[in-house]
PDB file of N, CA, C and O in Angstrom, chain B, residues numbered from 101:
ATOM      1  N   UNK B 101     164.420-229.860 104.564  1.00  0.00           N
ATOM      2  CA  UNK B 101     163.047-229.372 104.948  1.00  0.00           C
ATOM      3  C   UNK B 101     161.915-230.219 104.411  1.00  0.00           C
ATOM      4  O   UNK B 101     160.824-230.359 104.962  1.00  0.00           O
ATOM      5  N   UNK B 102     162.341-230.825 103.150  1.00  0.00           N
ATOM      6  CA  UNK B 102     161.122-231.767 102.755  1.00  0.00           C
ATOM      7  C   UNK B 102     161.115-232.934 103.493  1.00  0.00           C
ATOM      8  O   UNK B 102     160.043-233.536 103.560  1.00  0.00           O
ATOM      9  N   UNK B 103     162.258-233.465 104.163  1.00  0.00           N
ATOM     10  CA  UNK B 103     162.110-234.561 104.983  1.00  0.00           C
ATOM     11  C   UNK B 103     161.315-234.235 106.264  1.00  0.00           C
ATOM     12  O   UNK B 103     160.497-234.962 106.828  1.00  0.00           O
ATOM     13  N   UNK B 104     161.717-233.004 106.609  1.00  0.00           N
ATOM     14  CA  UNK B 104     160.981-232.669 107.915  1.00  0.00           C
ATOM     15  C   UNK B 104     159.578-232.705 107.928  1.00  0.00           C
ATOM     16  O   UNK B 104     158.890-233.134 108.854  1.00  0.00           O
ATOM     17  N   UNK B 105     159.056-232.091 106.533  1.00  0.00           N
ATOM     18  CA  UNK B 105     157.695-232.084 106.427  1.00  0.00           C
ATOM     19  C   UNK B 105     157.083-233.606 106.145  1.00  0.00           C
ATOM     20  O   UNK B 105     155.924-233.819 106.500  1.00  0.00           O
ATOM     21  N   UNK B 106     157.754-234.532 105.589  1.00  0.00           N
ATOM     22  CA  UNK B 106     157.246-235.617 105.499  1.00  0.00           C
ATOM     23  C   UNK B 106     157.111-236.501 106.935  1.00  0.00           C
ATOM     24  O   UNK B 106     156.162-237.252 107.158  1.00  0.00           O
ATOM     25  N   UNK B 107     158.143-236.292 107.792  1.00  0.00           N
ATOM     26  CA  UNK B 107     158.186-236.675 109.039  1.00  0.00           C
ATOM     27  C   UNK B 107     156.720-236.279 109.898  1.00  0.00           C
ATOM     28  O   UNK B 107     155.948-237.057 110.458  1.00  0.00           O
ATOM     29  N   UNK B 108     156.645-234.813 109.785  1.00  0.00           N
ATOM     30  CA  UNK B 108     155.443-234.068 110.450  1.00  0.00           C
ATOM     31  C   UNK B 108     154.336-234.870 109.966  1.00  0.00           C
ATOM     32  O   UNK B 108     153.580-235.349 110.811  1.00  0.00           O
ATOM     33  N   UNK B 109     154.090-235.127 108.526  1.00  0.00           N
ATOM     34  CA  UNK B 109     152.889-235.644 108.058  1.00  0.00           C
ATOM     35  C   UNK B 109     152.908-237.110 108.632  1.00  0.00           C
ATOM     36  O   UNK B 109     151.855-237.478 109.152  1.00  0.00           O
ATOM     37  N   UNK B 110     153.860-237.912 108.614  1.00  0.00           N
ATOM     38  CA  UNK B 110     153.930-238.960 108.889  1.00  0.00           C
ATOM     39  C   UNK B 110     153.181-239.257 110.460  1.00  0.00           C
ATOM     40  O   UNK B 110     152.303-240.074 110.739  1.00  0.00           O
ATOM     41  N   UNK B 111     153.867-238.297 111.315  1.00  0.00           N
ATOM     42  CA  UNK B 111     153.321-238.258 112.512  1.00  0.00           C
ATOM     43  C   UNK B 111     151.933-237.768 112.771  1.00  0.00           C
ATOM     44  O   UNK B 111     151.197-238.280 113.615  1.00  0.00           O
ATOM     45  N   UNK B 112     151.643-236.878 112.105  1.00  0.00           N
ATOM     46  CA  UNK B 112     150.125-236.339 111.951  1.00  0.00           C
ATOM     47  C   UNK B 112     149.210-237.486 111.635  1.00  0.00           C
ATOM     48  O   UNK B 112     148.205-237.649 112.328  1.00  0.00           O
ATOM     49  N   UNK B 113     149.468-238.242 110.701  1.00  0.00           N
ATOM     50  CA  UNK B 113     148.850-239.529 110.240  1.00  0.00           C
ATOM     51  C   UNK B 113     148.755-240.462 111.420  1.00  0.00           C
ATOM     52  O   UNK B 113     147.631-240.823 111.768  1.00  0.00           O
ATOM     53  N   UNK B 114     149.866-240.910 112.103  1.00  0.00           N
ATOM     54  CA  UNK B 114     149.743-241.635 113.374  1.00  0.00           C
ATOM     55  C   UNK B 114     148.907-240.943 114.314  1.00  0.00           C
ATOM     56  O   UNK B 114     148.184-241.665 115.001  1.00  0.00           O
ATOM     57  N   UNK B 115     148.858-239.917 114.465  1.00  0.00           N
ATOM     58  CA  UNK B 115     148.075-239.188 115.585  1.00  0.00           C
ATOM     59  C   UNK B 115     146.579-239.402 115.242  1.00  0.00           C
ATOM     60  O   UNK B 115     145.760-239.853 116.043  1.00  0.00           O
ATOM     61  N   UNK B 116     146.280-238.995 113.838  1.00  0.00           N
ATOM     62  CA  UNK B 116     145.110-239.059 113.541  1.00  0.00           C
ATOM     63  C   UNK B 116     144.411-240.618 113.743  1.00  0.00           C
ATOM     64  O   UNK B 116     143.260-240.821 114.127  1.00  0.00           O
ATOM     65  N   UNK B 117     145.374-241.603 113.397  1.00  0.00           N
ATOM     66  CA  UNK B 117     144.879-243.035 113.706  1.00  0.00           C
ATOM     67  C   UNK B 117     144.720-243.298 115.193  1.00  0.00           C
ATOM     68  O   UNK B 117     143.803-244.026 115.574  1.00  0.00           O
ATOM     69  N   UNK B 118     145.637-242.697 116.126  1.00  0.00           N
ATOM     70  CA  UNK B 118     145.436-243.010 117.558  1.00  0.00           C
ATOM     71  C   UNK B 118     144.197-242.179 117.987  1.00  0.00           C
ATOM     72  O   UNK B 118     143.633-242.563 119.011  1.00  0.00           O
ATOM     73  N   UNK B 119     143.684-241.069 117.332  1.00  0.00           N
ATOM     74  CA  UNK B 119     142.545-240.421 117.741  1.00  0.00           C
ATOM     75  C   UNK B 119     141.382-241.262 117.162  1.00  0.00           C
ATOM     76  O   UNK B 119     140.281-241.291 117.711  1.00  0.00           O
ATOM     77  N   UNK B 120     141.625-241.838 116.208  1.00  0.00           N
ATOM     78  CA  UNK B 120     140.171-242.461 115.714  1.00  0.00           C
ATOM     79  C   UNK B 120     140.134-243.876 116.485  1.00  0.00           C
ATOM     80  O   UNK B 120     139.066-244.476 116.610  1.00  0.00           O
ATOM     81  N   UNK B 121     141.369-244.394 117.007  1.00  0.00           N
ATOM     82  CA  UNK B 121     141.066-245.454 117.996  1.00  0.00           C
ATOM     83  C   UNK B 121     140.548-245.095 119.143  1.00  0.00           C
ATOM     84  O   UNK B 121     139.871-245.964 119.692  1.00  0.00           O
ATOM     85  N   UNK B 122     140.667-243.924 119.767  1.00  0.00           N
ATOM     86  CA  UNK B 122     140.152-243.542 120.844  1.00  0.00           C
ATOM     87  C   UNK B 122     138.676-243.301 120.612  1.00  0.00           C
ATOM     88  O   UNK B 122     137.889-243.886 121.357  1.00  0.00           O
ATOM     89  N   UNK B 123     138.204-242.487 119.640  1.00  0.00           N
ATOM     90  CA  UNK B 123     136.886-242.516 119.297  1.00  0.00           C
ATOM     91  C   UNK B 123     136.281-243.924 119.209  1.00  0.00           C
ATOM     92  O   UNK B 123     135.158-244.083 119.688  1.00  0.00           O
ATOM     93  N   UNK B 124     136.865-244.879 118.687  1.00  0.00           N
ATOM     94  CA  UNK B 124     136.166-246.290 118.501  1.00  0.00           C
ATOM     95  C   UNK B 124     135.769-246.732 119.881  1.00  0.00           C
ATOM     96  O   UNK B 124     134.653-247.143 120.200  1.00  0.00           O
ATOM     97  N   UNK B 125     137.083-246.564 120.860  1.00  0.00           N
ATOM     98  CA  UNK B 125     137.129-247.079 122.097  1.00  0.00           C
ATOM     99  C   UNK B 125     135.868-246.368 122.972  1.00  0.00           C
ATOM    100  O   UNK B 125     135.082-247.035 123.646  1.00  0.00           O
ATOM    101  N   UNK B 126     135.822-245.095 122.860  1.00  0.00           N
ATOM    102  CA  UNK B 126     134.763-244.337 123.634  1.00  0.00           C
ATOM    103  C   UNK B 126     133.308-244.628 123.086  1.00  0.00           C
ATOM    104  O   UNK B 126     132.369-244.586 123.882  1.00  0.00           O
ATOM    105  N   UNK B 127     133.066-244.952 121.605  1.00  0.00           N
ATOM    106  CA  UNK B 127     131.872-245.523 121.298  1.00  0.00           C
ATOM    107  C   UNK B 127     131.471-246.827 121.905  1.00  0.00           C
ATOM    108  O   UNK B 127     130.332-247.155 122.237  1.00  0.00           O
ATOM    109  N   UNK B 128     132.558-247.517 122.003  1.00  0.00           N
ATOM    110  CA  UNK B 128     132.327-248.887 122.729  1.00  0.00           C
ATOM    111  C   UNK B 128     132.007-248.799 124.093  1.00  0.00           C
ATOM    112  O   UNK B 128     131.113-249.484 124.591  1.00  0.00           O
ATOM    113  N   UNK B 129     132.719-247.957 124.756  1.00  0.00           N
ATOM    114  CA  UNK B 129     132.380-247.532 126.261  1.00  0.00           C
ATOM    115  C   UNK B 129     131.103-246.924 126.417  1.00  0.00           C
ATOM    116  O   UNK B 129     130.550-247.123 127.498  1.00  0.00           O
ATOM    117  N   UNK B 130     130.436-246.133 125.460  1.00  0.00           N
ATOM    118  CA  UNK B 130     129.252-245.692 125.663  1.00  0.00           C
ATOM    119  C   UNK B 130     127.995-246.691 125.444  1.00  0.00           C
ATOM    120  O   UNK B 130     126.841-246.598 125.864  1.00  0.00           O
ATOM    121  N   UNK B 131     128.603-247.657 124.658  1.00  0.00           N
ATOM    122  CA  UNK B 131     127.486-248.717 124.254  1.00  0.00           C
ATOM    123  C   UNK B 131     127.500-249.497 125.370  1.00  0.00           C
ATOM    124  O   UNK B 131     126.420-249.979 125.711  1.00  0.00           O
ATOM    125  N   UNK B 132     128.727-249.798 126.192  1.00  0.00           N
ATOM    126  CA  UNK B 132     128.698-250.679 127.325  1.00  0.00           C
ATOM    127  C   UNK B 132     127.803-250.063 128.354  1.00  0.00           C
ATOM    128  O   UNK B 132     126.883-250.726 128.834  1.00  0.00           O
ATOM    129  N   UNK B 133     128.024-248.853 128.709  1.00  0.00           N
ATOM    130  CA  UNK B 133     127.334-247.874 129.656  1.00  0.00           C
ATOM    131  C   UNK B 133     125.831-247.912 129.451  1.00  0.00           C
ATOM    132  O   UNK B 133     125.090-247.900 130.434  1.00  0.00           O
ATOM    133  N   UNK B 134     125.354-247.958 128.234  1.00  0.00           N
ATOM    134  CA  UNK B 134     123.991-247.917 127.809  1.00  0.00           C
ATOM    135  C   UNK B 134     123.419-249.167 128.233  1.00  0.00           C
ATOM    136  O   UNK B 134     122.338-249.256 128.815  1.00  0.00           O
ATOM    137  N   UNK B 135     124.295-250.291 127.877  1.00  0.00           N
ATOM    138  CA  UNK B 135     123.804-251.646 128.091  1.00  0.00           C
ATOM    139  C   UNK B 135     123.694-251.856 129.806  1.00  0.00           C
ATOM    140  O   UNK B 135     122.769-252.516 130.278  1.00  0.00           O
ATOM    141  N   UNK B 136     124.578-251.320 130.540  1.00  0.00           N
ATOM    142  CA  UNK B 136     124.316-251.541 132.040  1.00  0.00           C
ATOM    143  C   UNK B 136     123.374-250.762 132.565  1.00  0.00           C
ATOM    144  O   UNK B 136     122.665-251.175 133.483  1.00  0.00           O
ATOM    145  N   UNK B 137     123.226-249.316 131.956  1.00  0.00           N
ATOM    146  CA  UNK B 137     121.779-248.793 132.259  1.00  0.00           C
ATOM    147  C   UNK B 137     120.401-249.437 131.891  1.00  0.00           C
ATOM    148  O   UNK B 137     119.394-249.159 132.542  1.00  0.00           O
ATOM    149  N   UNK B 138     120.382-250.128 131.048  1.00  0.00           N
ATOM    150  CA  UNK B 138     119.303-251.035 130.648  1.00  0.00           C
ATOM    151  C   UNK B 138     119.282-251.906 131.577  1.00  0.00           C
ATOM    152  O   UNK B 138     118.194-251.954 132.150  1.00  0.00           O
ATOM    153  N   UNK B 139     120.265-252.803 132.050  1.00  0.00           N
ATOM    154  CA  UNK B 139     120.290-253.946 132.931  1.00  0.00           C
ATOM    155  C   UNK B 139     119.851-253.248 134.225  1.00  0.00           C
ATOM    156  O   UNK B 139     119.097-253.867 134.976  1.00  0.00           O
ATOM    157  N   UNK B 140     120.250-252.032 134.546  1.00  0.00           N
ATOM    158  CA  UNK B 140     119.862-251.482 136.004  1.00  0.00           C
ATOM    159  C   UNK B 140     118.441-251.240 136.046  1.00  0.00           C
ATOM    160  O   UNK B 140     117.842-251.555 137.075  1.00  0.00           O
ATOM    161  N   UNK B 141     117.746-250.675 134.980  1.00  0.00           N
ATOM    162  CA  UNK B 141     116.438-250.366 134.672  1.00  0.00           C
ATOM    163  C   UNK B 141     115.555-251.677 134.909  1.00  0.00           C
ATOM    164  O   UNK B 141     114.614-251.727 135.702  1.00  0.00           O
ATOM    165  N   UNK B 142     116.028-252.810 134.045  1.00  0.00           N
ATOM    166  CA  UNK B 142     115.331-254.055 134.281  1.00  0.00           C
ATOM    167  C   UNK B 142     115.304-254.474 135.770  1.00  0.00           C
ATOM    168  O   UNK B 142     114.247-254.823 136.296  1.00  0.00           O
ATOM    169  N   UNK B 143     116.389-254.440 136.397  1.00  0.00           N
ATOM    170  CA  UNK B 143     116.526-254.833 137.590  1.00  0.00           C
ATOM    171  C   UNK B 143     115.816-253.973 138.724  1.00  0.00           C
ATOM    172  O   UNK B 143     115.599-254.348 139.876  1.00  0.00           O
ATOM    173  N   UNK B 144     115.486-252.693 138.138  1.00  0.00           N
ATOM    174  CA  UNK B 144     114.768-251.959 139.258  1.00  0.00           C
ATOM    175  C   UNK B 144     113.434-252.309 139.263  1.00  0.00           C
ATOM    176  O   UNK B 144     112.787-252.353 140.309  1.00  0.00           O
ATOM    177  N   UNK B 145     112.862-252.622 137.930  1.00  0.00           N
ATOM    178  CA  UNK B 145     111.718-252.941 137.452  1.00  0.00           C
ATOM    179  C   UNK B 145     111.287-254.314 138.121  1.00  0.00           C
ATOM    180  O   UNK B 145     110.221-254.370 138.734  1.00  0.00           O
ATOM    181  N   UNK B 146     112.054-255.339 138.011  1.00  0.00           N
ATOM    182  CA  UNK B 146     111.980-256.564 138.888  1.00  0.00           C
ATOM    183  C   UNK B 146     111.858-256.318 140.269  1.00  0.00           C
ATOM    184  O   UNK B 146     110.923-256.848 140.868  1.00  0.00           O
ATOM    185  N   UNK B 147     112.692-255.564 140.896  1.00  0.00           N
ATOM    186  CA  UNK B 147     112.689-255.057 142.454  1.00  0.00           C
ATOM    187  C   UNK B 147     111.206-254.439 142.609  1.00  0.00           C
ATOM    188  O   UNK B 147     110.594-254.726 143.638  1.00  0.00           O
ATOM    189  N   UNK B 148     110.658-253.698 141.753  1.00  0.00           N
ATOM    190  CA  UNK B 148     109.490-252.949 142.208  1.00  0.00           C
ATOM    191  C   UNK B 148     108.181-254.009 142.078  1.00  0.00           C
ATOM    192  O   UNK B 148     107.223-254.055 142.849  1.00  0.00           O
ATOM    193  N   UNK B 149     108.428-254.916 140.790  1.00  0.00           N
ATOM    194  CA  UNK B 149     107.312-255.744 140.996  1.00  0.00           C
ATOM    195  C   UNK B 149     107.192-256.877 142.075  1.00  0.00           C
ATOM    196  O   UNK B 149     106.125-257.368 142.445  1.00  0.00           O
ATOM    197  N   UNK B 150     108.549-257.252 142.565  1.00  0.00           N
ATOM    198  CA  UNK B 150     108.739-258.124 143.726  1.00  0.00           C
ATOM    199  C   UNK B 150     108.100-257.364 145.081  1.00  0.00           C
ATOM    200  O   UNK B 150     107.403-257.920 145.930  1.00  0.00           O
ATOM    201  N   UNK B 151     108.496-256.002 145.073  1.00  0.00           N
ATOM    202  CA  UNK B 151     107.989-255.476 146.375  1.00  0.00           C
ATOM    203  C   UNK B 151     106.581-255.185 146.145  1.00  0.00           C
ATOM    204  O   UNK B 151     105.890-255.112 147.162  1.00  0.00           O
ATOM    205  N   UNK B 152     106.037-255.012 145.072  1.00  0.00           N
ATOM    206  CA  UNK B 152     104.418-255.046 144.880  1.00  0.00           C
ATOM    207  C   UNK B 152     103.872-256.223 145.416  1.00  0.00           C
ATOM    208  O   UNK B 152     103.011-256.159 146.294  1.00  0.00           O
ATOM    209  N   UNK B 153     104.333-257.412 144.927  1.00  0.00           N
ATOM    210  CA  UNK B 153     103.875-258.646 145.342  1.00  0.00           C
ATOM    211  C   UNK B 153     103.863-258.875 147.018  1.00  0.00           C
ATOM    212  O   UNK B 153     102.968-259.416 147.668  1.00  0.00           O
ATOM    213  N   UNK B 154     105.153-258.289 147.528  1.00  0.00           N
ATOM    214  CA  UNK B 154     105.099-258.397 148.939  1.00  0.00           C
ATOM    215  C   UNK B 154     103.981-257.850 149.932  1.00  0.00           C
ATOM    216  O   UNK B 154     103.377-258.345 150.884  1.00  0.00           O
ATOM    217  N   UNK B 155     103.964-256.336 149.154  1.00  0.00           N
ATOM    218  CA  UNK B 155     102.993-255.664 149.857  1.00  0.00           C
ATOM    219  C   UNK B 155     101.626-256.423 149.651  1.00  0.00           C
ATOM    220  O   UNK B 155     100.990-256.616 150.687  1.00  0.00           O
ATOM    221  N   UNK B 156     101.150-256.819 148.635  1.00  0.00           N
ATOM    222  CA  UNK B 156      99.911-257.306 148.318  1.00  0.00           C
ATOM    223  C   UNK B 156      99.898-258.707 149.263  1.00  0.00           C
ATOM    224  O   UNK B 156      98.855-258.897 149.889  1.00  0.00           O
ATOM    225  N   UNK B 157     100.883-259.612 149.398  1.00  0.00           N
ATOM    226  CA  UNK B 157     100.969-260.602 150.160  1.00  0.00           C
ATOM    227  C   UNK B 157     100.810-260.364 151.670  1.00  0.00           C
ATOM    228  O   UNK B 157     100.331-261.263 152.361  1.00  0.00           O
ATOM    229  N   UNK B 158     101.283-258.908 152.351  1.00  0.00           N
ATOM    230  CA  UNK B 158     101.365-258.677 153.419  1.00  0.00           C
ATOM    231  C   UNK B 158      99.715-258.253 153.719  1.00  0.00           C
ATOM    232  O   UNK B 158      99.108-258.530 154.754  1.00  0.00           O
ATOM    233  N   UNK B 159      99.143-257.485 152.497  1.00  0.00           N
ATOM    234  CA  UNK B 159      97.787-257.112 152.873  1.00  0.00           C
ATOM    235  C   UNK B 159      96.668-258.548 153.053  1.00  0.00           C
ATOM    236  O   UNK B 159      95.743-258.681 153.853  1.00  0.00           O
ATOM    237  N   UNK B 160      97.083-259.349 152.164  1.00  0.00           N
ATOM    238  CA  UNK B 160      96.206-260.580 152.370  1.00  0.00           C
ATOM    239  C   UNK B 160      96.595-261.305 153.636  1.00  0.00           C
ATOM    240  O   UNK B 160      95.668-261.938 154.141  1.00  0.00           O
ATOM    241  N   UNK B 161      97.878-261.361 154.331  1.00  0.00           N
ATOM    242  CA  UNK B 161      98.086-262.182 155.315  1.00  0.00           C
ATOM    243  C   UNK B 161      97.435-261.058 156.737  1.00  0.00           C
ATOM    244  O   UNK B 161      97.101-261.518 157.829  1.00  0.00           O
ATOM    245  N   UNK B 162      97.388-259.874 156.452  1.00  0.00           N
ATOM    246  CA  UNK B 162      96.506-259.048 157.508  1.00  0.00           C
ATOM    247  C   UNK B 162      95.244-259.388 157.519  1.00  0.00           C
ATOM    248  O   UNK B 162      94.698-259.705 158.576  1.00  0.00           O
ATOM    249  N   UNK B 163      94.588-259.373 156.336  1.00  0.00           N
ATOM    250  CA  UNK B 163      93.123-259.996 156.356  1.00  0.00           C
ATOM    251  C   UNK B 163      92.847-261.151 156.780  1.00  0.00           C
ATOM    252  O   UNK B 163      91.886-261.310 157.532  1.00  0.00           O
ATOM    253  N   UNK B 164      93.577-262.114 156.410  1.00  0.00           N
ATOM    254  CA  UNK B 164      93.487-263.334 157.085  1.00  0.00           C
ATOM    255  C   UNK B 164      93.624-263.437 158.568  1.00  0.00           C
ATOM    256  O   UNK B 164      92.943-264.181 159.274  1.00  0.00           O
ATOM    257  N   UNK B 165      94.628-262.571 159.012  1.00  0.00           N
ATOM    258  CA  UNK B 165      94.801-262.498 160.581  1.00  0.00           C
ATOM    259  C   UNK B 165      93.694-262.224 161.406  1.00  0.00           C
ATOM    260  O   UNK B 165      93.417-262.815 162.449  1.00  0.00           O
ATOM    261  N   UNK B 166      92.887-261.016 160.726  1.00  0.00           N
ATOM    262  CA  UNK B 166      91.950-260.342 161.315  1.00  0.00           C
ATOM    263  C   UNK B 166      90.590-261.045 161.543  1.00  0.00           C
ATOM    264  O   UNK B 166      89.670-260.444 162.098  1.00  0.00           O
TER     265      UNK B 166
END
């Protein structure tokens, strides 16, 4: 009976270590996702800036052609 309890405690300890490992991996994945979101936001901002410049250039071209 005592051996059985020791084995159960040992397995529970391993399970706890596995769970902690999974938590760590999830934390890293969340950080990766946050980084990707930031990169996407920067990319969208850059695209919007370029679109604004294109629109301004088109307006200037229209005025020059008139």
